[in-house]
Short mmCIF file of C-alpha atoms in Angstrom, two decimals:
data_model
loop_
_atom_site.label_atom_id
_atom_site.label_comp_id
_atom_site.label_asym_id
_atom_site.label_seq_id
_atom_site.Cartn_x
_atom_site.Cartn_y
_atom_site.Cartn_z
CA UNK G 154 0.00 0.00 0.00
CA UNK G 155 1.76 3.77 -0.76
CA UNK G 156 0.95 6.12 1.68
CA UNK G 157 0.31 10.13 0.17
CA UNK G 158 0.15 12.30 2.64
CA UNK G 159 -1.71 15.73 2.23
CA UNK G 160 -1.29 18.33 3.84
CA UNK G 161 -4.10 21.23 5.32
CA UNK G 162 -2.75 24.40 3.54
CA UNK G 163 -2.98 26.40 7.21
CA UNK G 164 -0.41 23.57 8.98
CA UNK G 165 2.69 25.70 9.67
CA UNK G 166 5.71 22.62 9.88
CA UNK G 167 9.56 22.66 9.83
CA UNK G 168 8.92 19.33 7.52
CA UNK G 169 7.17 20.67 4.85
CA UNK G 170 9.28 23.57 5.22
CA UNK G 171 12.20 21.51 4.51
CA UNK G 172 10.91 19.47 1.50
CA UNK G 173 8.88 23.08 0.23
CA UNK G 174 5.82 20.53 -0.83
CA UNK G 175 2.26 20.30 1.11
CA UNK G 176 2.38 16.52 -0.78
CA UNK G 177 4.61 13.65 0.28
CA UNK G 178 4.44 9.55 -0.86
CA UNK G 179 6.03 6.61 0.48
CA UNK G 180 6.14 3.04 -0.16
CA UNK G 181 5.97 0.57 2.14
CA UNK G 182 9.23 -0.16 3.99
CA UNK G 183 10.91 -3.71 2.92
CA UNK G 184 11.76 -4.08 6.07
CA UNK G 185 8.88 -5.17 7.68
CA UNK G 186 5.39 -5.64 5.91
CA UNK G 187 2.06 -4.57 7.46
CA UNK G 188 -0.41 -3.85 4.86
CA UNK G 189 -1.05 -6.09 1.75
CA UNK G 190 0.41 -3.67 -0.92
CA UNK G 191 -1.67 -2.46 -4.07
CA UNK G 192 -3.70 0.10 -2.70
CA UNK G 193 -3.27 3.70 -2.42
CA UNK G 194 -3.75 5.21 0.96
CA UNK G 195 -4.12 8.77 1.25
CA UNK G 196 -4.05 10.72 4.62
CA UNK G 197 -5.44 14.19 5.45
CA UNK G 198 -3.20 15.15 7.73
CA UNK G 199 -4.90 17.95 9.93
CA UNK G 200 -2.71 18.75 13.05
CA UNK G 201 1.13 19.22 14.19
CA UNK G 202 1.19 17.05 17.35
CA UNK G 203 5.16 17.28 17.54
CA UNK G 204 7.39 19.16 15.39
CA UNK G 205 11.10 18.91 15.74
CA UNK G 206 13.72 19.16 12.93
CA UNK G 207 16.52 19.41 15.33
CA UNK G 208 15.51 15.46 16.33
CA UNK G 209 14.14 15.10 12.67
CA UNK G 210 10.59 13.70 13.96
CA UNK G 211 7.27 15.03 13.24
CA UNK G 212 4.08 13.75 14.03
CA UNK G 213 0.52 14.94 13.19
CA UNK G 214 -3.26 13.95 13.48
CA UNK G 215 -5.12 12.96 10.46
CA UNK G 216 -7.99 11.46 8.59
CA UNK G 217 -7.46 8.18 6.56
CA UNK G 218 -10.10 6.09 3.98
CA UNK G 219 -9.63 2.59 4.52
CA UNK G 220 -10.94 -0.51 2.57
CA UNK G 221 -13.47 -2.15 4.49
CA UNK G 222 -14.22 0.84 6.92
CA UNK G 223 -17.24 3.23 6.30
CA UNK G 224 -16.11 6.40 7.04
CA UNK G 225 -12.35 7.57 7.33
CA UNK G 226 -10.38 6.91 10.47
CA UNK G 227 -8.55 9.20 12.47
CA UNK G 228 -5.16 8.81 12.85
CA UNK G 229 -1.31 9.74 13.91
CA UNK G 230 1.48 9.87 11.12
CA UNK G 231 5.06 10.00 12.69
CA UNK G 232 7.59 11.09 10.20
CA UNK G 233 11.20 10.44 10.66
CA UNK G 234 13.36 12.49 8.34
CA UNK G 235 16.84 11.49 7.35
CA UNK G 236 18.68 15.01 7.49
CA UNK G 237 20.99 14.20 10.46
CA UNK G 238 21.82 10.49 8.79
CA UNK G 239 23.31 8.93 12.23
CA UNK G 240 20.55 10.51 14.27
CA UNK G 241 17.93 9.10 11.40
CA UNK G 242 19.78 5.32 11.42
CA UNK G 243 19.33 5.18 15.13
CA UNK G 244 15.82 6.00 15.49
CA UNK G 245 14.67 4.27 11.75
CA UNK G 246 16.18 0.91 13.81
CA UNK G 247 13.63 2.05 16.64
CA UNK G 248 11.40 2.04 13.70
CA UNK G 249 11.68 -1.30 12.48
CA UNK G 250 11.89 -2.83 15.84
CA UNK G 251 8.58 -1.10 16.78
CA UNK G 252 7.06 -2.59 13.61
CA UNK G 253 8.35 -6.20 13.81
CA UNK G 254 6.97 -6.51 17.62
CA UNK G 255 3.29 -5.32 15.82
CA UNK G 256 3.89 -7.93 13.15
CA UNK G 257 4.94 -10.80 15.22
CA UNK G 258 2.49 -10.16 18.34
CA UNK G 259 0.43 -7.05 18.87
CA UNK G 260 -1.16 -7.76 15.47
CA UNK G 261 -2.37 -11.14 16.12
CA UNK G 262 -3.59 -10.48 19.72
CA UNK G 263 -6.82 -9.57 19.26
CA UNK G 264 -8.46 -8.76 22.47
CA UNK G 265 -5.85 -5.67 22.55
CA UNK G 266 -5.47 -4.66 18.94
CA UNK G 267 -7.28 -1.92 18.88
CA UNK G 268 -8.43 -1.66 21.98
CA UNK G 269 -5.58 -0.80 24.07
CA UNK G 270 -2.77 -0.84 22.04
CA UNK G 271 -3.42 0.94 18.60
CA UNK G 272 -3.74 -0.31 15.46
CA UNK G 273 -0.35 0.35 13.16
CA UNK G 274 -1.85 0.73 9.81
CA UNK G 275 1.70 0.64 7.81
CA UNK G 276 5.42 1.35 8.43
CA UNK G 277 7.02 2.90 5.12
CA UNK G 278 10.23 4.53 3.51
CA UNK G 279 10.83 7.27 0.72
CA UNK G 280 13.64 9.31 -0.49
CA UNK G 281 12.29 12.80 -0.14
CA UNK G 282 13.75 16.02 -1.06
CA UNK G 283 15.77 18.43 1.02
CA UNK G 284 15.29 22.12 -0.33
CA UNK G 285 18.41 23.92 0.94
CA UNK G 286 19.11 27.81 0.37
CA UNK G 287 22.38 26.11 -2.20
CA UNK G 288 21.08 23.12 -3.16
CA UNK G 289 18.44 19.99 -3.52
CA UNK G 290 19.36 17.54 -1.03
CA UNK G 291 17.98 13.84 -1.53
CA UNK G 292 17.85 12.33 2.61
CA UNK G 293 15.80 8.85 3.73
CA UNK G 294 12.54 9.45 5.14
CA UNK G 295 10.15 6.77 6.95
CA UNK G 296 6.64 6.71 7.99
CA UNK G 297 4.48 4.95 10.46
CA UNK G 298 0.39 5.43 10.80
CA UNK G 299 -1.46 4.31 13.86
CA UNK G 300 -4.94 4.51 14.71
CA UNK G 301 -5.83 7.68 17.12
CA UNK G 302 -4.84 7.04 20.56
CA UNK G 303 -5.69 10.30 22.17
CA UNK G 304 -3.17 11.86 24.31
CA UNK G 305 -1.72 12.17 27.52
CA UNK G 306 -3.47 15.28 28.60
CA UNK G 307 -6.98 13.61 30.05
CA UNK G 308 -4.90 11.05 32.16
CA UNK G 309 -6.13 10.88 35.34
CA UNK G 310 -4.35 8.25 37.58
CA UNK G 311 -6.74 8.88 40.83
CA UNK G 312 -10.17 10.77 42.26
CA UNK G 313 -10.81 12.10 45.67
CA UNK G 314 -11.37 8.83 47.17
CA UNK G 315 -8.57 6.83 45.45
CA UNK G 316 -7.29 5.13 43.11
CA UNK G 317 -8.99 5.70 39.14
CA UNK G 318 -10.68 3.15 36.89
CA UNK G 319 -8.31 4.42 34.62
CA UNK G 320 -5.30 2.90 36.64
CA UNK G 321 -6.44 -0.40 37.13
CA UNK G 322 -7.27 -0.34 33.34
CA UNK G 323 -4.03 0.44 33.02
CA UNK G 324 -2.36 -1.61 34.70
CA UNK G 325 -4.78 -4.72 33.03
CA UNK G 326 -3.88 -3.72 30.00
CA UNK G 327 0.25 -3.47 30.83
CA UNK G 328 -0.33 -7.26 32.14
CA UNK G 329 -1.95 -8.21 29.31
CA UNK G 330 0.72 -7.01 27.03
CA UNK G 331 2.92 -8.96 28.90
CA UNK G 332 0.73 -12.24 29.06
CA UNK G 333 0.73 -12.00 25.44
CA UNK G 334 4.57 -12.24 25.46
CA UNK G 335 5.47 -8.25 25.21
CA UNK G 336 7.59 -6.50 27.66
CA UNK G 337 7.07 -2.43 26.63
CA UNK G 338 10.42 -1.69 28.45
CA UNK G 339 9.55 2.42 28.08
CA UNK G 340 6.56 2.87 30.15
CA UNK G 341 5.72 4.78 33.25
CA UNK G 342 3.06 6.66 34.89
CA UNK G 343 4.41 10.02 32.70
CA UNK G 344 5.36 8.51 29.50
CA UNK G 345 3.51 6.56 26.57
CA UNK G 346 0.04 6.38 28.32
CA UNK G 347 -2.55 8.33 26.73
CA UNK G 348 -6.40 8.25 27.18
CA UNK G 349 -9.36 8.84 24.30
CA UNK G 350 -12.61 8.73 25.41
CA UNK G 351 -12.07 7.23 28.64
CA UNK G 352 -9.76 4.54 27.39
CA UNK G 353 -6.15 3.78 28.12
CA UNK G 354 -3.90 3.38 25.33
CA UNK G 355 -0.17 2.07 25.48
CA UNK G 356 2.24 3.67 22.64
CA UNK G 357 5.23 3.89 21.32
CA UNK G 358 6.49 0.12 21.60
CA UNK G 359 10.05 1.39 19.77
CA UNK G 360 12.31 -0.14 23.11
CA UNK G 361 9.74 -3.51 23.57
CA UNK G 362 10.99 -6.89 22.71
CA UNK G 363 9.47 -10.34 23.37
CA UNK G 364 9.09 -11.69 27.07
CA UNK G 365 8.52 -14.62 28.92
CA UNK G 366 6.48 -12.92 31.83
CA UNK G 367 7.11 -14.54 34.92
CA UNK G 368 3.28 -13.22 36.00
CA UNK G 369 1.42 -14.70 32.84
CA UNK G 370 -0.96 -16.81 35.02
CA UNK G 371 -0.97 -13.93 37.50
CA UNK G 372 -4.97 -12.91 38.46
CA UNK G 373 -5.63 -9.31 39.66
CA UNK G 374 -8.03 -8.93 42.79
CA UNK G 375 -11.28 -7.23 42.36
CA UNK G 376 -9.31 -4.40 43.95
CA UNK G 377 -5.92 -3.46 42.15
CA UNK G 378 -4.21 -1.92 45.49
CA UNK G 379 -4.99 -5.31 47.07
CA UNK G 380 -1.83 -6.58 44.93
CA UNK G 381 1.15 -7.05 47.11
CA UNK G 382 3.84 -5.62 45.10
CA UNK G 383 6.00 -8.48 46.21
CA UNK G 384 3.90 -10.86 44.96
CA UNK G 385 5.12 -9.47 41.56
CA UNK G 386 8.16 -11.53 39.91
CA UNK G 387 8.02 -9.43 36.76
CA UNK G 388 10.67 -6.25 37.21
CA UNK G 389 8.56 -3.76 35.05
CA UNK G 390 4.89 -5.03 36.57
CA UNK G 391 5.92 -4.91 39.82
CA UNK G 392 7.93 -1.33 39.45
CA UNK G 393 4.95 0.33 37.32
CA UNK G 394 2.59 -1.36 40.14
CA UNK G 395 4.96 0.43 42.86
CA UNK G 396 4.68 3.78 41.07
CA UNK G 397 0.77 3.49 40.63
CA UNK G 398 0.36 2.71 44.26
CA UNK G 399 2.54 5.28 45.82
CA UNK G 400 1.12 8.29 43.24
CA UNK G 401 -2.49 6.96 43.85
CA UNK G 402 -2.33 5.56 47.54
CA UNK G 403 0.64 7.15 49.03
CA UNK G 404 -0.27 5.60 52.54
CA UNK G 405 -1.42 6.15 56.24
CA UNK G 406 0.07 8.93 58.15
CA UNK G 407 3.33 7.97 59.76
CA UNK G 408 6.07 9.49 61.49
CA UNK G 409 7.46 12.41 60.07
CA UNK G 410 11.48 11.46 58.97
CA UNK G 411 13.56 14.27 61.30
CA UNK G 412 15.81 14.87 58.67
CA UNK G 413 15.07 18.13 56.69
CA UNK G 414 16.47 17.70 53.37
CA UNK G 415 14.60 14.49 52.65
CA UNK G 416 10.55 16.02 53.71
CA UNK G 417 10.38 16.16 49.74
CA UNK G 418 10.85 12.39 49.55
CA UNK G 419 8.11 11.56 52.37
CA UNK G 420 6.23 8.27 51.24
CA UNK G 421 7.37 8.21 47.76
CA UNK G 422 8.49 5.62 46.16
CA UNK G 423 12.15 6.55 45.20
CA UNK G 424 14.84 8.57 46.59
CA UNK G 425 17.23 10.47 44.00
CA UNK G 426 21.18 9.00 44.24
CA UNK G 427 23.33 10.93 42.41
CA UNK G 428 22.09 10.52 38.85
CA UNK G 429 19.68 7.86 39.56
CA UNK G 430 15.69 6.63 40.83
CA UNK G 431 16.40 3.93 43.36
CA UNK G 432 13.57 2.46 44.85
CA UNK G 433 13.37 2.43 48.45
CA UNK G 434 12.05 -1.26 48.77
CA UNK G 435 14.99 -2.61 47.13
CA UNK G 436 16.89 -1.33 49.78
CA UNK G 437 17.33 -3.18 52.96
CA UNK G 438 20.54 -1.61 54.77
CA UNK G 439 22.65 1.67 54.99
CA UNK G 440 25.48 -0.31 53.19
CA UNK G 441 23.46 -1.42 50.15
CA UNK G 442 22.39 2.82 49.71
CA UNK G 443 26.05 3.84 50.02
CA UNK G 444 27.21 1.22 47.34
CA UNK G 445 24.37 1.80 44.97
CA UNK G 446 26.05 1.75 41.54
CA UNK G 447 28.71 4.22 43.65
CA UNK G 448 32.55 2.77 41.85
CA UNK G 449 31.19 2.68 38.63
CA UNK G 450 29.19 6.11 37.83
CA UNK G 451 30.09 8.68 40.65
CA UNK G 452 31.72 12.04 39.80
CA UNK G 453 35.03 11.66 42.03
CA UNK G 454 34.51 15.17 42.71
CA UNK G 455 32.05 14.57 45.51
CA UNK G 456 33.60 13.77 48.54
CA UNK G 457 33.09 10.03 50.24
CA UNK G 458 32.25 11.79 53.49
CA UNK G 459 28.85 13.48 51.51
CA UNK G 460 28.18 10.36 49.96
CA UNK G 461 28.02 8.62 53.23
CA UNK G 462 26.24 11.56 54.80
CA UNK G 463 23.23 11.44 52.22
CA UNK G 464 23.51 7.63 52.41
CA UNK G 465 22.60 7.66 56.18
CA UNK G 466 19.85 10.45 55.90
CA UNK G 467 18.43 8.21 53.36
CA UNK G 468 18.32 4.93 55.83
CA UNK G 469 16.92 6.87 58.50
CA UNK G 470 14.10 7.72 57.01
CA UNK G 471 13.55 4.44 55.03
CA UNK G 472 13.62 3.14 59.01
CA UNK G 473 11.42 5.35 60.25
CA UNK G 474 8.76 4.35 57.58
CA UNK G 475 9.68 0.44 57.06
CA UNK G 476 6.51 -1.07 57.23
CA UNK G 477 5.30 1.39 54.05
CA UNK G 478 8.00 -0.04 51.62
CA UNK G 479 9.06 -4.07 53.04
CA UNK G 480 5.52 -4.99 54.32
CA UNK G 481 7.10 -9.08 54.33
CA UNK G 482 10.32 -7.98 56.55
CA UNK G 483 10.50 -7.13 60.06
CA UNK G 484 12.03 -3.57 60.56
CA UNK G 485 15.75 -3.13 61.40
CA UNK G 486 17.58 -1.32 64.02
CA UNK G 487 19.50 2.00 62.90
CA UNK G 488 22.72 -0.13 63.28
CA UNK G 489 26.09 1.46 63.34
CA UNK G 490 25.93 4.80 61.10
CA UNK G 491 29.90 5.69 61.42
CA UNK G 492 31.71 6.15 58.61
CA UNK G 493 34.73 5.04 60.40
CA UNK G 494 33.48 1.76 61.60
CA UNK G 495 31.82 0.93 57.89
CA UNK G 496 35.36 2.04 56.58
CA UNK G 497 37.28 -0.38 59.25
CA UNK G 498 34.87 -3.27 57.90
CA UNK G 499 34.29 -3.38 54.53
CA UNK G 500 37.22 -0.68 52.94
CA UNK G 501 36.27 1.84 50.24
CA UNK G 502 37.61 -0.75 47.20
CA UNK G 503 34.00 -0.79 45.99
CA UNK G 504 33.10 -2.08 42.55
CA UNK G 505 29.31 -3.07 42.66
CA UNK G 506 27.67 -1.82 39.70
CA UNK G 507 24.19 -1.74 41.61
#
């Protein structure tokens, strides 16, 4: 099937300023095949939903006619344009790996297709035309079209009593992805979840590859935040599951931690450690903060002593509110916070990369 995009004449885009046309056609990509070719497709394309030529990506909202289907389908068209050509080989491979996890299982799972995770109506390619100030450039283009999957704007992850239909639709639908042998591998409560009508939809599936899920016979409870997150053996179910239930259902009162600098952090999920979300229920001792990831990605221009310092801020609060983040595990003592007597037993010759 070629694709022609056409363009409203009032769309104001650094594309079509690049390739001075309101008409563009592509072919579909050899790569991977997702229509039946031999039919014409033509797209309307209405709206600029993201327009950078720095990145060379463009996406916009449009109408498509489709065989089949009585009246044309709304849709998004991401272009990638091949002006930056390392920048445009990168991302095309994001492309193609998107397109070959629709082809070999989104596309045959049909309680999702569709409903959930949107249709991809074709990935395709084109040489296009670069109009320079000195000169016609010819650059690789490529082109996917997926069903309309709303946006990210009418998420709403909880109400005034609680946790949202929306979130335990979401997270149904995440753990049906992954029962159906997908693991997204770029999701999160701020990134690739939109809503239309009500609905959830998960996009951009550019970083997912197949998966074994650990939690394909898992069952959710009528209630989602009746799911004990340890209960979880998948990494990104149970850490999407963590999020959800710390943004929705943050918990009880508790005691407030004494240290200043970490009020910000009270009941969240994560504590920032130099360059990095850790989770605080993967932590279990003062020594296993302090060598978080530490030899391999520190700058050596902050002093051991502050590392330590933070380090033991961070346990005392994660002691003071145990119960909220290792509900299986009895809480610990404070232990020993010296740096001298940690130094005198385990040495600073640290290379744990987590």
């Amino acid at each position: 099937m070629s694709l022609s995009l056409k363009f409203s004449s009032d769309i104001l885009s650094r594309f079509l300023e690049a390739i001075a046309s309101n008409q563009v056609t592509f072919q579909p990509s050899s790569s991977v095949k997702i229509m039946p070719p031999g039919i014409v497709a033509i797209v309307d394309v209405t709206e600029v939903l993201y327009d950078s030529f720095r990145n060379g990506e463009f996406h916009y909202r449009g109408r498509i006619s489709l065989p089949n289907e009585p009246s044309p389908c709304e849709v998004v068209v991401k272009i990638l344009f091949g002006h930056k050509q390392i920048l445009y080989s990168q991302r095309l491979e994001d492309y193609i790996q998107e397109a070959k996890i629709y082809q070999d299982r989104l596309c045959c799972n049909k309680s999702l297709y569709g409903s959930g995770v949107p249709k991809l109506y074709g990935f395709y390619e084109s040489k296009l035309t670069w109009k320079t100030a000195k000169r016609d450039i010819v650059v690789d283009g490529a082109c996917m079209v997926y069903q309309f999957y709303g946006s990210d704007k009418d998420v709403a992850w909880s109400t005034g009593s609680g946790i949202s239909d929306f979130s335990s639709q979401v997270f149904k639908l995440l753990l049906e992805v992954h029962k159906g042998g997908v693991r997204h591998n770029s999701i999160g409560l701020d990134r690739n979840i939109t809503c239309l009508d009500g609905r959830p939809f998960l996009t951009d599936f550019s970083q997912a590859y197949k998966h074994d899920c650990p939690d394909k016979e898992f069952e959710l409870p009528t209630h989602l935040l009746d799911v004990d997150a340890d209960t979880l053996k998948c990494g990104e179910l149970r850490d999407f599951y963590t999020d959800l239930q710390h943004h929705v259902a943050p918990g009880k009162s508790c005691p407030r931690c004494a240290v200043s600098e970490l009020t910000d952090m009270h009941m969240k999920a994560k504590f920032h450690w130099y360059g990095y979300d850790v989770y605080y229920n993967r932590m279990d001792s003062l020594r296993s903060i302090f060598e978080h990831r530490r030899r391999m990605d520190f700058d050596e221009d902050i002093p051991v002593e502050e590392q330590w310092e933070y380090a033991v801020k961070v346990w005392k609060f994660l002691c003071a509110n145990w119960s909220s983040y290792h509900k299986t595990r009895k809480a610990p003592s404070l232990g020993d916070i010296s740096f001298e007597a940690y130094k005198a037993k385990y040495g600073l010759n640290i290379t744990h990369g987590e």
